[in-house]
Amino acid sequence: MDLRFSRDETAFRTELRSWLAGVLPGLAPKPTDPEDWTGRRTYDTNWQRLLHDAGYAGIDWPAEFGGRGATPTEALIFLEETERAGAPYVGVNFVGLLHAGPTLIAEASDEQRAAHLPRILRGDEIWCQGFSEPGAGSDLASLSCRAERVGDDYIVNGSKIWTSFAQVADYCELLVRTDPDAPKHRGITWLICPMDTPGIDVRPMKTIQGSSEFSEVFFSDVRIPVSNRVGEENDGWRVAMVTFSFERGTAFVSELLGSMQLLARLVEVAKKNGRFDDGGIRRELAHLAAEFDALWVLTKRNVTQAESGVPGPGGSVFKLHYSEARHKMGDLAMRILDRDAVALDGDLSEHVRGWMHAMSITIAAGTSQIQRNIVAERVLGLPKG
Ligand SMILES: Cc1cc2nc3c(=O)[nH]c(=O)nc-3n(C[C@H](O)[C@H](O)[C@H](O)COP(=O)(O)OP(=O)(O)OC[C@H]3O[C@@H](n4cnc5c(N)ncnc54)[C@H](O)[C@@H]3O)c2cc1C
């Protein structure tokens, strides 16, 4: 692994840094109300449009599909610089840019790619992910949302849950059961579902943070054209694995950079309120800083492996360790904040929200237990439990 940057990579960083310095001061303020979904969509998609117009949209998408075609190291520099500069996060563009778009690049027809990829890159089209169901989360292959083929359409009935950003999404990457008699992994199909199709009912759910980041989505006789199918009928499990390979890739890396900054601010809080005088607290802060540093080096190792074309086991190891380190930081922040930990507004609230957020990331995109199973079976070669 080479930790140095090449001349081209350094030039890329310099150019990006100067673009960010020019564009960020002119940005409209972020909506303060987390329930202002129209405002949030506008804010996130405006930023996507700016990235697009400057040639930074789809940083690691291949150039032939409208992306920047950056190397994994350049993509990492992009995340590092945008986070350092305090640029907006990918927000509601998350699913489209980070896994639906890449799945279409890998698996869709030319017509499907032409219809969606340019619009995702410009921030004109928002996607959500309709995979999980009340009875199918970790055991996703048990999903039962049914699609029956009638002529040139599938008629979909059933429900999905935990669908992030469903209330602002234009399309959904939807997994449905097309053959209930086949073994469970073999009767699934991956569909492009337009969210304005009649029969779709989106019911937002409030999280512990007080905003509705995800929804339940109900389907009653929803007609989806067969031409919206990605891959073959009943081959959707394989397509979903392609989606997961992107979802569990670098999705959490920019979060790590944000966590390092949050930890530095937590140290300042501890210095101000006297908790830093406690040697035990200082030791815990230092351990966390060391863990985040180690995760950053692991990320560079994963990137080096990706560049040499050898897919490493790093994605699951990173996701597992990062999300658990965030839990530790949340618990420590609660002890440092003491009575201030009850406030969900004010300067210190970012630490309280960070603690709440930590609870969700050991579950999202595959729970810690599932990541441990993957590491045990696929990395360490242990027998299936
Ligand atoms: C913030 C957030 C956003 C999300 N966004 C989306 C989205 O946009 N679209 C979407 O489709 N889904 C989304 N999800 C859902 C997510 O994928 C599921 O919550 C996750 O897969 C776990 O499924 P579950 O909640 O049904 O828990 P379950 O699968 O019921 O798990 C319950 C517990 O049992 C454990 N467990 C289950 N199976 C095993 C096993 N084999 N071995 C050991 N332990 C096991 C789990 O680790 C967990 O602790 C989101 C979740 C979160 C938290």
XYZ file of C-alpha atoms and ligand atoms in Angstrom:
438
model
C 0.000 0.000 0.000
C 1.352 3.416 -0.995
C 0.300 6.224 1.335
C 1.830 8.941 -0.862
C -0.169 10.881 -3.443
C 0.926 11.133 -7.075
C 1.387 14.468 -8.852
C -1.983 14.041 -10.632
C -3.747 13.262 -7.374
C -2.272 16.328 -5.697
C -3.325 18.483 -8.674
C -6.859 17.039 -8.418
C -6.956 17.942 -4.711
C -5.741 21.512 -5.338
C -8.260 22.112 -8.126
C -11.135 20.721 -6.031
C -10.111 22.713 -2.954
C -10.113 25.962 -4.906
C -13.505 25.160 -6.525
C -14.993 24.453 -3.078
C -13.544 27.683 -1.659
C -15.201 29.599 -4.514
C -18.621 27.944 -4.481
C -19.420 27.243 -0.805
C -19.765 30.847 0.444
C -22.547 31.478 -2.121
C -24.618 28.460 -1.119
C -28.162 29.038 0.180
C -28.514 28.013 3.871
C -29.556 24.483 4.744
C -33.196 24.198 5.899
C -33.258 24.186 9.697
C -36.462 22.153 10.025
C -35.613 18.455 9.397
C -39.264 17.911 8.420
C -39.048 20.480 5.602
C -38.712 17.766 2.968
C -39.324 20.076 0.014
C -36.554 22.354 1.294
C -34.246 19.415 1.970
C -34.785 18.033 -1.521
C -34.125 21.445 -3.065
C -30.979 21.993 -0.987
C -29.497 18.560 -1.768
C -30.401 18.595 -5.456
C -29.067 22.149 -5.943
C -25.728 20.993 -4.580
C -25.831 17.974 -6.887
C -26.474 20.309 -9.839
C -23.465 22.440 -8.873
C -21.270 19.337 -8.670
C -22.634 18.220 -12.026
C -21.953 21.517 -13.760
C -18.392 21.571 -12.374
C -17.698 17.986 -13.523
C -17.664 16.370 -10.066
C -20.982 14.467 -10.194
C -20.699 10.674 -10.007
C -17.075 11.025 -9.013
C -16.323 7.307 -9.322
C -18.874 6.512 -12.050
C -17.291 5.560 -15.390
C -16.895 8.527 -17.783
C -18.898 6.707 -20.502
C -21.954 6.915 -18.221
C -21.479 10.598 -17.451
C -19.344 10.258 -14.314
C -15.940 11.730 -13.568
C -14.236 8.327 -13.918
C -11.988 9.147 -10.978
C -9.641 6.542 -9.532
C -10.510 5.162 -6.063
C -7.779 7.384 -4.571
C -9.227 10.481 -6.265
C -12.696 9.511 -5.028
C -11.256 9.338 -1.504
C -9.641 12.762 -1.945
C -13.045 14.068 -3.084
C -14.707 12.785 0.114
C -11.869 14.129 2.260
C -11.911 17.617 0.741
C -15.698 18.038 0.629
C -15.988 16.936 4.270
C -13.081 19.139 5.375
C -14.626 22.148 3.619
C -18.043 21.500 5.234
C -19.729 20.956 1.840
C -23.267 19.465 1.836
C -23.560 15.718 2.243
C -25.044 13.599 -0.559
C -28.410 13.727 1.332
C -31.499 12.586 -0.550
C -29.297 11.730 -3.579
C -27.779 8.889 -1.516
C -29.582 5.906 -3.052
C -29.453 7.147 -6.664
C -25.795 8.108 -6.642
C -24.314 5.502 -4.340
C -26.129 2.317 -5.268
C -29.149 2.505 -7.628
C -27.183 4.347 -10.349
C -24.154 2.023 -10.086
C -26.527 -0.997 -10.220
C -28.104 0.378 -13.420
C -24.618 0.865 -14.895
C -23.763 -2.752 -14.114
C -27.072 -4.470 -14.915
C -29.613 -2.303 -16.799
C -30.450 -2.056 -20.504
C -29.164 0.848 -22.617
C -32.681 2.395 -22.611
C -32.928 2.188 -18.824
C -29.471 3.703 -18.377
C -30.254 6.549 -20.804
C -33.553 7.261 -19.038
C -32.112 7.506 -15.533
C -28.343 7.969 -15.247
C -28.083 11.554 -16.596
C -31.023 12.638 -14.420
C -29.506 11.084 -11.274
C -26.199 12.844 -11.968
C -27.909 16.239 -12.451
C -29.967 15.859 -9.265
C -33.200 15.784 -11.310
C -34.222 12.329 -10.085
C -34.308 11.015 -6.502
C -34.354 7.308 -5.699
C -35.253 5.234 -2.668
C -34.621 1.599 -1.792
C -37.581 -0.757 -1.325
C -35.832 -3.883 -0.067
C -36.715 -4.415 3.637
C -40.129 -5.630 4.776
C -41.578 -6.165 8.249
C -40.712 -9.881 7.974
C -37.569 -9.551 5.848
C -34.594 -7.486 7.039
C -31.426 -9.448 7.757
C -33.121 -12.399 6.076
C -33.975 -10.300 3.032
C -34.542 -13.310 0.779
C -37.750 -14.042 2.750
C -39.418 -10.967 1.230
C -43.040 -11.432 0.242
C -44.086 -8.267 -1.639
C -45.755 -10.022 -4.581
C -45.588 -9.157 -8.287
C -47.793 -11.081 -10.696
C -47.239 -10.756 -14.399
C -50.309 -9.704 -16.386
C -49.523 -9.003 -20.041
C -46.817 -6.347 -20.240
C -47.123 -5.336 -16.583
C -46.328 -6.638 -13.133
C -49.119 -6.074 -10.608
C -47.512 -5.440 -7.217
C -49.178 -5.965 -3.832
C -47.504 -5.851 -0.427
C -45.465 -3.478 1.678
C -41.943 -2.248 2.408
C -40.525 -0.648 5.540
C -37.595 1.611 6.566
C -37.613 3.136 3.068
C -35.313 6.152 3.455
C -36.381 9.345 1.608
C -39.496 7.649 0.129
C -41.504 10.861 0.609
C -39.304 12.755 -1.886
C -38.305 9.902 -4.188
C -39.216 9.762 -7.878
C -38.155 6.111 -8.299
C -37.626 3.078 -6.119
C -35.271 0.128 -6.568
C -37.895 -2.445 -5.668
C -37.431 -6.123 -4.839
C -40.531 -8.237 -5.424
C -41.429 -11.910 -5.295
C -42.298 -13.128 -8.768
C -42.233 -16.889 -8.097
C -43.585 -17.890 -4.665
C -42.978 -21.595 -5.388
C -39.258 -21.315 -6.165
C -36.560 -21.576 -3.429
C -36.588 -18.183 -1.717
C -33.449 -16.720 -3.376
C -34.649 -17.757 -6.838
C -38.092 -16.165 -7.017
C -37.123 -12.504 -6.636
C -37.053 -9.722 -9.266
C -35.480 -6.208 -9.209
C -37.813 -3.520 -10.626
C -37.602 0.213 -11.320
C -40.769 1.535 -9.686
C -41.959 5.098 -10.455
C -43.158 6.435 -7.098
C -46.063 8.360 -8.669
C -47.739 5.151 -9.906
C -51.344 4.864 -8.628
C -51.721 2.476 -5.670
C -48.556 3.532 -3.783
C -49.127 4.887 -0.275
C -46.100 6.373 1.531
C -46.506 6.692 5.307
C -43.562 8.463 6.973
C -42.335 7.168 10.359
C -40.790 9.407 13.029
C -37.358 8.421 14.321
C -35.980 9.039 17.816
C -34.455 12.266 16.410
C -37.932 13.605 15.689
C -37.823 13.570 11.887
C -39.228 11.073 9.412
C -36.090 9.799 7.702
C -37.861 6.683 6.534
C -41.350 5.447 5.690
C -43.585 2.469 5.326
C -44.634 2.038 1.698
C -47.794 0.131 0.763
C -48.509 -1.254 -2.730
C -52.085 -2.013 -3.834
C -52.437 -3.315 -7.401
C -49.512 -1.155 -8.542
C -48.858 -1.627 -12.265
C -45.179 -1.604 -13.226
C -44.264 -2.225 -16.872
C -42.183 -5.350 -17.532
C -39.783 -3.036 -19.394
C -38.856 -1.619 -15.936
C -37.310 -4.922 -14.895
C -33.537 -4.901 -14.358
C -32.026 -8.308 -15.114
C -34.133 -11.386 -15.765
C -37.353 -12.355 -14.006
C -36.480 -14.303 -10.812
C -32.813 -13.222 -11.066
C -33.283 -10.269 -8.706
C -31.294 -11.749 -5.822
C -28.137 -11.638 -7.938
C -28.913 -8.027 -8.971
C -29.552 -7.136 -5.304
C -26.094 -8.480 -4.391
C -24.652 -6.081 -6.974
C -26.585 -3.259 -5.243
C -25.189 -4.320 -1.838
C -21.630 -4.421 -3.138
C -21.968 -0.671 -3.866
C -24.013 0.146 -0.741
C -21.454 -1.375 1.641
C -18.485 0.092 -0.237
C -17.492 3.671 0.522
C -20.910 4.799 1.819
C -19.616 5.255 5.367
C -16.230 6.802 4.564
C -17.304 10.440 4.526
C -19.112 9.753 7.806
C -15.768 8.693 9.301
C -14.226 12.040 8.367
C -17.184 13.849 9.950
C -16.791 11.695 13.085
C -13.147 12.717 13.427
C -14.215 16.365 13.387
C -17.034 15.685 15.880
C -14.560 13.973 18.236
C -12.241 17.011 18.078
C -15.190 19.229 19.075
C -16.081 16.813 21.901
C -12.542 17.220 23.283
C -13.145 20.992 23.360
C -16.425 20.483 25.247
C -14.613 18.282 27.799
C -11.901 20.898 28.245
C -14.517 23.590 28.867
C -16.674 21.698 31.363
C -13.793 20.170 33.319
C -14.393 16.511 32.362
C -11.019 16.513 30.577
C -9.321 16.604 34.003
C -10.476 13.002 34.480
C -7.662 10.701 33.274
C -10.175 7.969 32.383
C -12.100 10.301 30.071
C -8.851 11.466 28.432
C -7.856 7.849 27.824
C -11.223 7.026 26.208
C -10.992 10.087 23.958
C -7.488 9.086 22.914
C -8.547 5.496 22.202
C -11.339 6.742 19.962
C -9.005 9.084 18.100
C -6.659 6.117 17.549
C -9.554 3.916 16.355
C -10.699 6.528 13.836
C -7.109 6.946 12.609
C -6.833 3.182 12.186
C -10.121 3.140 10.240
C -8.802 5.876 7.960
C -5.709 3.788 7.246
C -7.936 0.734 6.664
C -9.889 2.823 4.141
C -6.664 3.632 2.297
C -5.787 -0.053 2.301
C -9.220 -0.937 0.900
C -8.743 1.702 -1.797
C -5.313 0.328 -2.706
C -6.835 -3.150 -2.996
C -9.675 -1.794 -5.144
C -7.129 -0.056 -7.390
C -5.178 -3.258 -7.882
C -8.405 -5.032 -8.838
C -8.421 -7.369 -5.830
C -11.731 -6.902 -3.976
C -10.818 -7.076 -0.302
C -12.952 -8.002 2.693
C -12.426 -4.447 3.955
C -16.004 -3.170 3.375
C -17.583 -5.381 6.058
C -14.640 -5.005 8.465
C -14.786 -1.216 8.092
C -18.574 -0.983 8.482
C -18.564 -3.199 11.579
C -15.710 -1.446 13.351
C -16.715 2.088 12.361
C -20.328 1.757 13.510
C -19.255 0.259 16.837
C -16.658 3.021 17.394
C -19.472 5.549 16.791
C -21.473 3.835 19.541
C -18.531 4.248 21.920
C -18.213 7.916 20.986
C -21.937 8.458 21.584
C -21.797 6.874 25.042
C -18.699 8.881 25.958
C -20.318 12.101 24.717
C -23.329 11.472 26.971
C -21.041 11.145 29.991
C -19.040 14.243 29.065
C -22.160 16.335 28.424
C -23.748 15.150 31.683
C -26.934 17.230 32.244
C -26.507 18.973 28.871
C -27.171 15.584 27.270
C -30.925 16.108 27.617
C -30.979 19.103 25.221
C -31.862 18.534 21.576
C -31.148 22.133 20.632
C -28.227 24.482 21.161
C -24.494 24.143 20.489
C -24.064 20.763 22.135
C -27.015 19.076 20.455
C -24.811 17.719 17.646
C -23.321 15.319 20.206
C -26.771 14.201 21.399
C -27.916 13.710 17.795
C -24.634 11.912 17.074
C -25.382 9.481 19.919
C -28.853 8.810 18.481
C -27.482 8.448 14.959
C -24.959 5.861 16.202
C -27.869 3.591 17.167
C -29.026 3.383 13.552
C -25.719 2.685 11.841
C -25.100 -0.673 13.510
C -28.416 -1.702 11.864
C -28.541 0.076 8.461
C -27.002 -1.695 5.434
C -26.648 -4.955 7.389
C -26.497 -5.247 11.188
C -23.279 -5.794 13.163
C -24.243 -9.441 13.708
C -24.669 -9.933 9.960
C -21.323 -8.205 9.272
C -19.696 -10.530 11.847
C -21.201 -13.536 10.058
C -19.775 -12.235 6.749
C -16.328 -11.645 8.267
C -16.383 -15.071 9.941
C -17.495 -17.002 6.867
C -15.986 -15.088 3.940
C -12.843 -13.575 5.482
C -11.816 -16.067 8.143
C -13.262 -19.095 6.310
C -15.085 -20.400 9.403
C -17.918 -22.899 8.871
C -21.479 -21.546 8.568
C -23.222 -21.299 11.948
C -31.153 4.353 9.277
C -31.694 3.194 8.503
C -32.039 3.361 7.176
C -32.565 2.285 6.454
N -32.920 2.506 5.157
C -33.440 1.494 4.438
C -33.878 1.712 3.089
O -33.799 2.828 2.557
N -34.408 0.677 2.423
C -34.527 -0.568 2.957
O -34.967 -1.467 2.261
N -34.142 -0.826 4.250
C -33.612 0.191 4.999
N -33.236 -0.033 6.302
C -33.516 -1.339 6.911
C -32.291 -2.200 7.225
O -31.725 -2.737 6.066
C -32.766 -3.286 8.208
O -33.191 -2.657 9.390
C -31.659 -4.278 8.524
O -31.351 -5.058 7.409
C -32.045 -5.198 9.705
O -33.280 -5.791 9.480
P -34.440 -5.747 10.581
O -34.590 -4.350 11.049
O -35.627 -6.442 10.017
O -33.869 -6.566 11.809
P -33.854 -8.161 11.943
O -33.320 -8.762 10.694
O -35.175 -8.626 12.432
O -32.778 -8.361 13.086
C -33.091 -8.268 14.487
C -31.848 -8.661 15.266
O -31.493 -10.046 15.010
C -30.150 -10.139 14.560
N -30.022 -11.195 13.542
C -30.844 -11.411 12.499
N -30.389 -12.443 11.750
C -29.252 -12.877 12.346
C -28.300 -13.905 12.046
N -28.438 -14.692 10.965
N -27.249 -14.065 12.861
C -27.073 -13.263 13.951
N -27.937 -12.273 14.290
C -29.004 -12.087 13.503
C -29.858 -8.786 13.942
O -28.472 -8.511 13.916
C -30.620 -7.840 14.878
O -29.851 -7.569 16.026
C -32.726 1.018 7.061
C -32.377 0.842 8.412
C -31.873 1.915 9.137
C -31.528 1.698 10.576
